[in-house]
């Protein structure tokens, strides 16, 4: 089983739709979690951190379920500019360094 | 504040040639990383450096060497380039002292090996 798994998609949704992505991780000792977005042929950029109590940033809501070891990202009122690949990132401390695992990404296309 | 800077942005090599990809960060981060990303694929860790003076292998280290020259700079060297190393290479850094800190990426080096 891969350490971090995501549904690759693609998710094709109309403008204004709500879309949700899930991510599962295998290491129960994982400590911190993030969502990144990556535009075609560009570097990954931090979208938001994911906190235990859940957090919201505008149209984006992230949730963490430690018991079930999954993270979710909800995008409301989708915009054309939301089209990108969304990467789930899980960070575990291992001895003296951080072990950072990137998921394979979920592709989103928002259609006019 | 430049963040993470990678050079060059593009490079074409012939099989067997060598080259060094440069990365520098100005955020005083302890940890630095080199990833490769092949078309339609996720990021794969090549090497990382938890702190100045230390380097460790990641998932796909074969064919590469690294140098953590100082706290700011972390270079990746291809000694004898092969077509299988055609990829986009990303450097990243983070503040290791706090595991809740995300990684910051450079804008990548697009490398083609003929």
JSON list of N, CA and C in Angstrom, two decimals, chain A residues 3 6 9 13-14 17-20 25-26 30 49-50 55 57 63 65 72-73 76 89 93 98 108-109 112:
[
{"chain": "A", "resi": 3, "resn": "UNK", "atom": "N", "xyz": [2.10, 5.05, 0.76]},
{"chain": "A", "resi": 3, "resn": "UNK", "atom": "CA", "xyz": [1.98, 5.80, 2.01]},
{"chain": "A", "resi": 3, "resn": "UNK", "atom": "C", "xyz": [0.91, 6.87, 1.95]},
{"chain": "A", "resi": 6, "resn": "UNK", "atom": "N", "xyz": [-4.34, 9.10, -3.39]},
{"chain": "A", "resi": 6, "resn": "UNK", "atom": "CA", "xyz": [-5.38, 10.02, -3.83]},
{"chain": "A", "resi": 6, "resn": "UNK", "atom": "C", "xyz": [-6.06, 9.47, -5.06]},
{"chain": "A", "resi": 9, "resn": "UNK", "atom": "N", "xyz": [-8.43, 11.16, -10.47]},
{"chain": "A", "resi": 9, "resn": "UNK", "atom": "CA", "xyz": [-9.36, 11.89, -11.31]},
{"chain": "A", "resi": 9, "resn": "UNK", "atom": "C", "xyz": [-9.18, 11.49, -12.77]},
{"chain": "A", "resi": 13, "resn": "UNK", "atom": "N", "xyz": [-15.74, 19.46, -13.57]},
{"chain": "A", "resi": 13, "resn": "UNK", "atom": "CA", "xyz": [-16.92, 20.03, -12.93]},
{"chain": "A", "resi": 13, "resn": "UNK", "atom": "C", "xyz": [-17.25, 21.36, -13.58]},
{"chain": "A", "resi": 14, "resn": "UNK", "atom": "N", "xyz": [-18.53, 21.75, -13.58]},
{"chain": "A", "resi": 14, "resn": "UNK", "atom": "CA", "xyz": [-18.90, 23.06, -14.13]},
{"chain": "A", "resi": 14, "resn": "UNK", "atom": "C", "xyz": [-18.57, 24.17, -13.14]},
{"chain": "A", "resi": 17, "resn": "UNK", "atom": "N", "xyz": [-19.73, 24.73, -9.20]},
{"chain": "A", "resi": 17, "resn": "UNK", "atom": "CA", "xyz": [-19.97, 23.45, -8.51]},
{"chain": "A", "resi": 17, "resn": "UNK", "atom": "C", "xyz": [-19.12, 23.35, -7.24]},
{"chain": "A", "resi": 18, "resn": "UNK", "atom": "N", "xyz": [-19.53, 22.42, -6.39]},
{"chain": "A", "resi": 18, "resn": "UNK", "atom": "CA", "xyz": [-18.74, 22.06, -5.21]},
{"chain": "A", "resi": 18, "resn": "UNK", "atom": "C", "xyz": [-18.08, 20.72, -5.49]},
{"chain": "A", "resi": 19, "resn": "UNK", "atom": "N", "xyz": [-16.82, 20.62, -5.17]},
{"chain": "A", "resi": 19, "resn": "UNK", "atom": "CA", "xyz": [-16.08, 19.38, -5.44]},
{"chain": "A", "resi": 19, "resn": "UNK", "atom": "C", "xyz": [-15.25, 19.03, -4.20]},
{"chain": "A", "resi": 20, "resn": "UNK", "atom": "N", "xyz": [-15.13, 17.74, -3.94]},
{"chain": "A", "resi": 20, "resn": "UNK", "atom": "CA", "xyz": [-14.37, 17.28, -2.77]},
{"chain": "A", "resi": 20, "resn": "UNK", "atom": "C", "xyz": [-13.34, 16.24, -3.18]},
{"chain": "A", "resi": 25, "resn": "UNK", "atom": "N", "xyz": [-3.72, 8.17, 4.20]},
{"chain": "A", "resi": 25, "resn": "UNK", "atom": "CA", "xyz": [-2.31, 7.96, 4.53]},
{"chain": "A", "resi": 25, "resn": "UNK", "atom": "C", "xyz": [-2.18, 6.75, 5.44]},
{"chain": "A", "resi": 26, "resn": "UNK", "atom": "N", "xyz": [-1.01, 6.10, 5.37]},
{"chain": "A", "resi": 26, "resn": "UNK", "atom": "CA", "xyz": [-0.85, 4.82, 6.05]},
{"chain": "A", "resi": 26, "resn": "UNK", "atom": "C", "xyz": [-0.13, 4.93, 7.40]},
{"chain": "A", "resi": 30, "resn": "UNK", "atom": "N", "xyz": [1.88, 10.13, 11.56]},
{"chain": "A", "resi": 30, "resn": "UNK", "atom": "CA", "xyz": [1.99, 11.37, 10.80]},
{"chain": "A", "resi": 30, "resn": "UNK", "atom": "C", "xyz": [1.53, 12.55, 11.63]},
{"chain": "A", "resi": 49, "resn": "UNK", "atom": "N", "xyz": [-2.66, 24.54, 5.05]},
{"chain": "A", "resi": 49, "resn": "UNK", "atom": "CA", "xyz": [-2.36, 23.50, 6.02]},
{"chain": "A", "resi": 49, "resn": "UNK", "atom": "C", "xyz": [-3.68, 22.88, 6.47]},
{"chain": "A", "resi": 50, "resn": "UNK", "atom": "N", "xyz": [-3.60, 21.70, 7.04]},
{"chain": "A", "resi": 50, "resn": "UNK", "atom": "CA", "xyz": [-4.79, 21.01, 7.52]},
{"chain": "A", "resi": 50, "resn": "UNK", "atom": "C", "xyz": [-4.66, 20.82, 9.02]},
{"chain": "A", "resi": 55, "resn": "UNK", "atom": "N", "xyz": [-10.25, 23.42, 9.01]},
{"chain": "A", "resi": 55, "resn": "UNK", "atom": "CA", "xyz": [-10.01, 24.84, 8.77]},
{"chain": "A", "resi": 55, "resn": "UNK", "atom": "C", "xyz": [-10.51, 25.25, 7.40]},
{"chain": "A", "resi": 57, "resn": "UNK", "atom": "N", "xyz": [-10.49, 28.44, 4.36]},
{"chain": "A", "resi": 57, "resn": "UNK", "atom": "CA", "xyz": [-9.84, 29.61, 3.79]},
{"chain": "A", "resi": 57, "resn": "UNK", "atom": "C", "xyz": [-10.64, 30.02, 2.57]},
{"chain": "A", "resi": 63, "resn": "UNK", "atom": "N", "xyz": [-10.32, 19.13, 6.03]},
{"chain": "A", "resi": 63, "resn": "UNK", "atom": "CA", "xyz": [-10.69, 18.34, 7.20]},
{"chain": "A", "resi": 63, "resn": "UNK", "atom": "C", "xyz": [-9.66, 17.22, 7.39]},
{"chain": "A", "resi": 65, "resn": "UNK", "atom": "N", "xyz": [-9.22, 13.52, 9.54]},
{"chain": "A", "resi": 65, "resn": "UNK", "atom": "CA", "xyz": [-9.79, 12.46, 10.37]},
{"chain": "A", "resi": 65, "resn": "UNK", "atom": "C", "xyz": [-8.66, 11.51, 10.73]},
{"chain": "A", "resi": 72, "resn": "UNK", "atom": "N", "xyz": [-9.39, 15.60, 3.72]},
{"chain": "A", "resi": 72, "resn": "UNK", "atom": "CA", "xyz": [-10.25, 16.00, 2.61]},
{"chain": "A", "resi": 72, "resn": "UNK", "atom": "C", "xyz": [-10.06, 17.48, 2.30]},
{"chain": "A", "resi": 73, "resn": "UNK", "atom": "N", "xyz": [-10.39, 17.82, 1.07]},
{"chain": "A", "resi": 73, "resn": "UNK", "atom": "CA", "xyz": [-10.39, 19.21, 0.62]},
{"chain": "A", "resi": 73, "resn": "UNK", "atom": "C", "xyz": [-11.69, 19.45, -0.12]},
{"chain": "A", "resi": 76, "resn": "UNK", "atom": "N", "xyz": [-15.74, 25.07, -2.80]},
{"chain": "A", "resi": 76, "resn": "UNK", "atom": "CA", "xyz": [-17.10, 25.55, -3.12]},
{"chain": "A", "resi": 76, "resn": "UNK", "atom": "C", "xyz": [-17.03, 26.59, -4.23]},
{"chain": "A", "resi": 89, "resn": "UNK", "atom": "N", "xyz": [-0.22, 16.22, 1.09]},
{"chain": "A", "resi": 89, "resn": "UNK", "atom": "CA", "xyz": [1.13, 16.07, 1.63]},
{"chain": "A", "resi": 89, "resn": "UNK", "atom": "C", "xyz": [1.06, 15.71, 3.10]},
{"chain": "A", "resi": 93, "resn": "UNK", "atom": "N", "xyz": [7.61, 12.96, 11.54]},
{"chain": "A", "resi": 93, "resn": "UNK", "atom": "CA", "xyz": [8.94, 13.05, 12.13]},
{"chain": "A", "resi": 93, "resn": "UNK", "atom": "C", "xyz": [9.53, 11.64, 12.20]},
{"chain": "A", "resi": 98, "resn": "UNK", "atom": "N", "xyz": [12.37, 15.34, 9.06]},
{"chain": "A", "resi": 98, "resn": "UNK", "atom": "CA", "xyz": [10.99, 15.22, 8.63]},
{"chain": "A", "resi": 98, "resn": "UNK", "atom": "C", "xyz": [10.90, 14.31, 7.43]},
{"chain": "A", "resi": 108, "resn": "UNK", "atom": "N", "xyz": [-8.10, 18.44, -11.41]},
{"chain": "A", "resi": 108, "resn": "UNK", "atom": "CA", "xyz": [-9.40, 19.11, -11.46]},
{"chain": "A", "resi": 108, "resn": "UNK", "atom": "C", "xyz": [-9.45, 20.01, -12.70]},
{"chain": "A", "resi": 109, "resn": "UNK", "atom": "N", "xyz": [-10.51, 19.85, -13.46]},
{"chain": "A", "resi": 109, "resn": "UNK", "atom": "CA", "xyz": [-10.79, 20.78, -14.56]},
{"chain": "A", "resi": 109, "resn": "UNK", "atom": "C", "xyz": [-12.15, 21.40, -14.31]},
{"chain": "A", "resi": 112, "resn": "UNK", "atom": "N", "xyz": [-16.37, 25.89, -18.24]},
{"chain": "A", "resi": 112, "resn": "UNK", "atom": "CA", "xyz": [-17.30, 27.04, -18.32]},
{"chain": "A", "resi": 112, "resn": "UNK", "atom": "C", "xyz": [-18.74, 26.58, -18.48]}
]
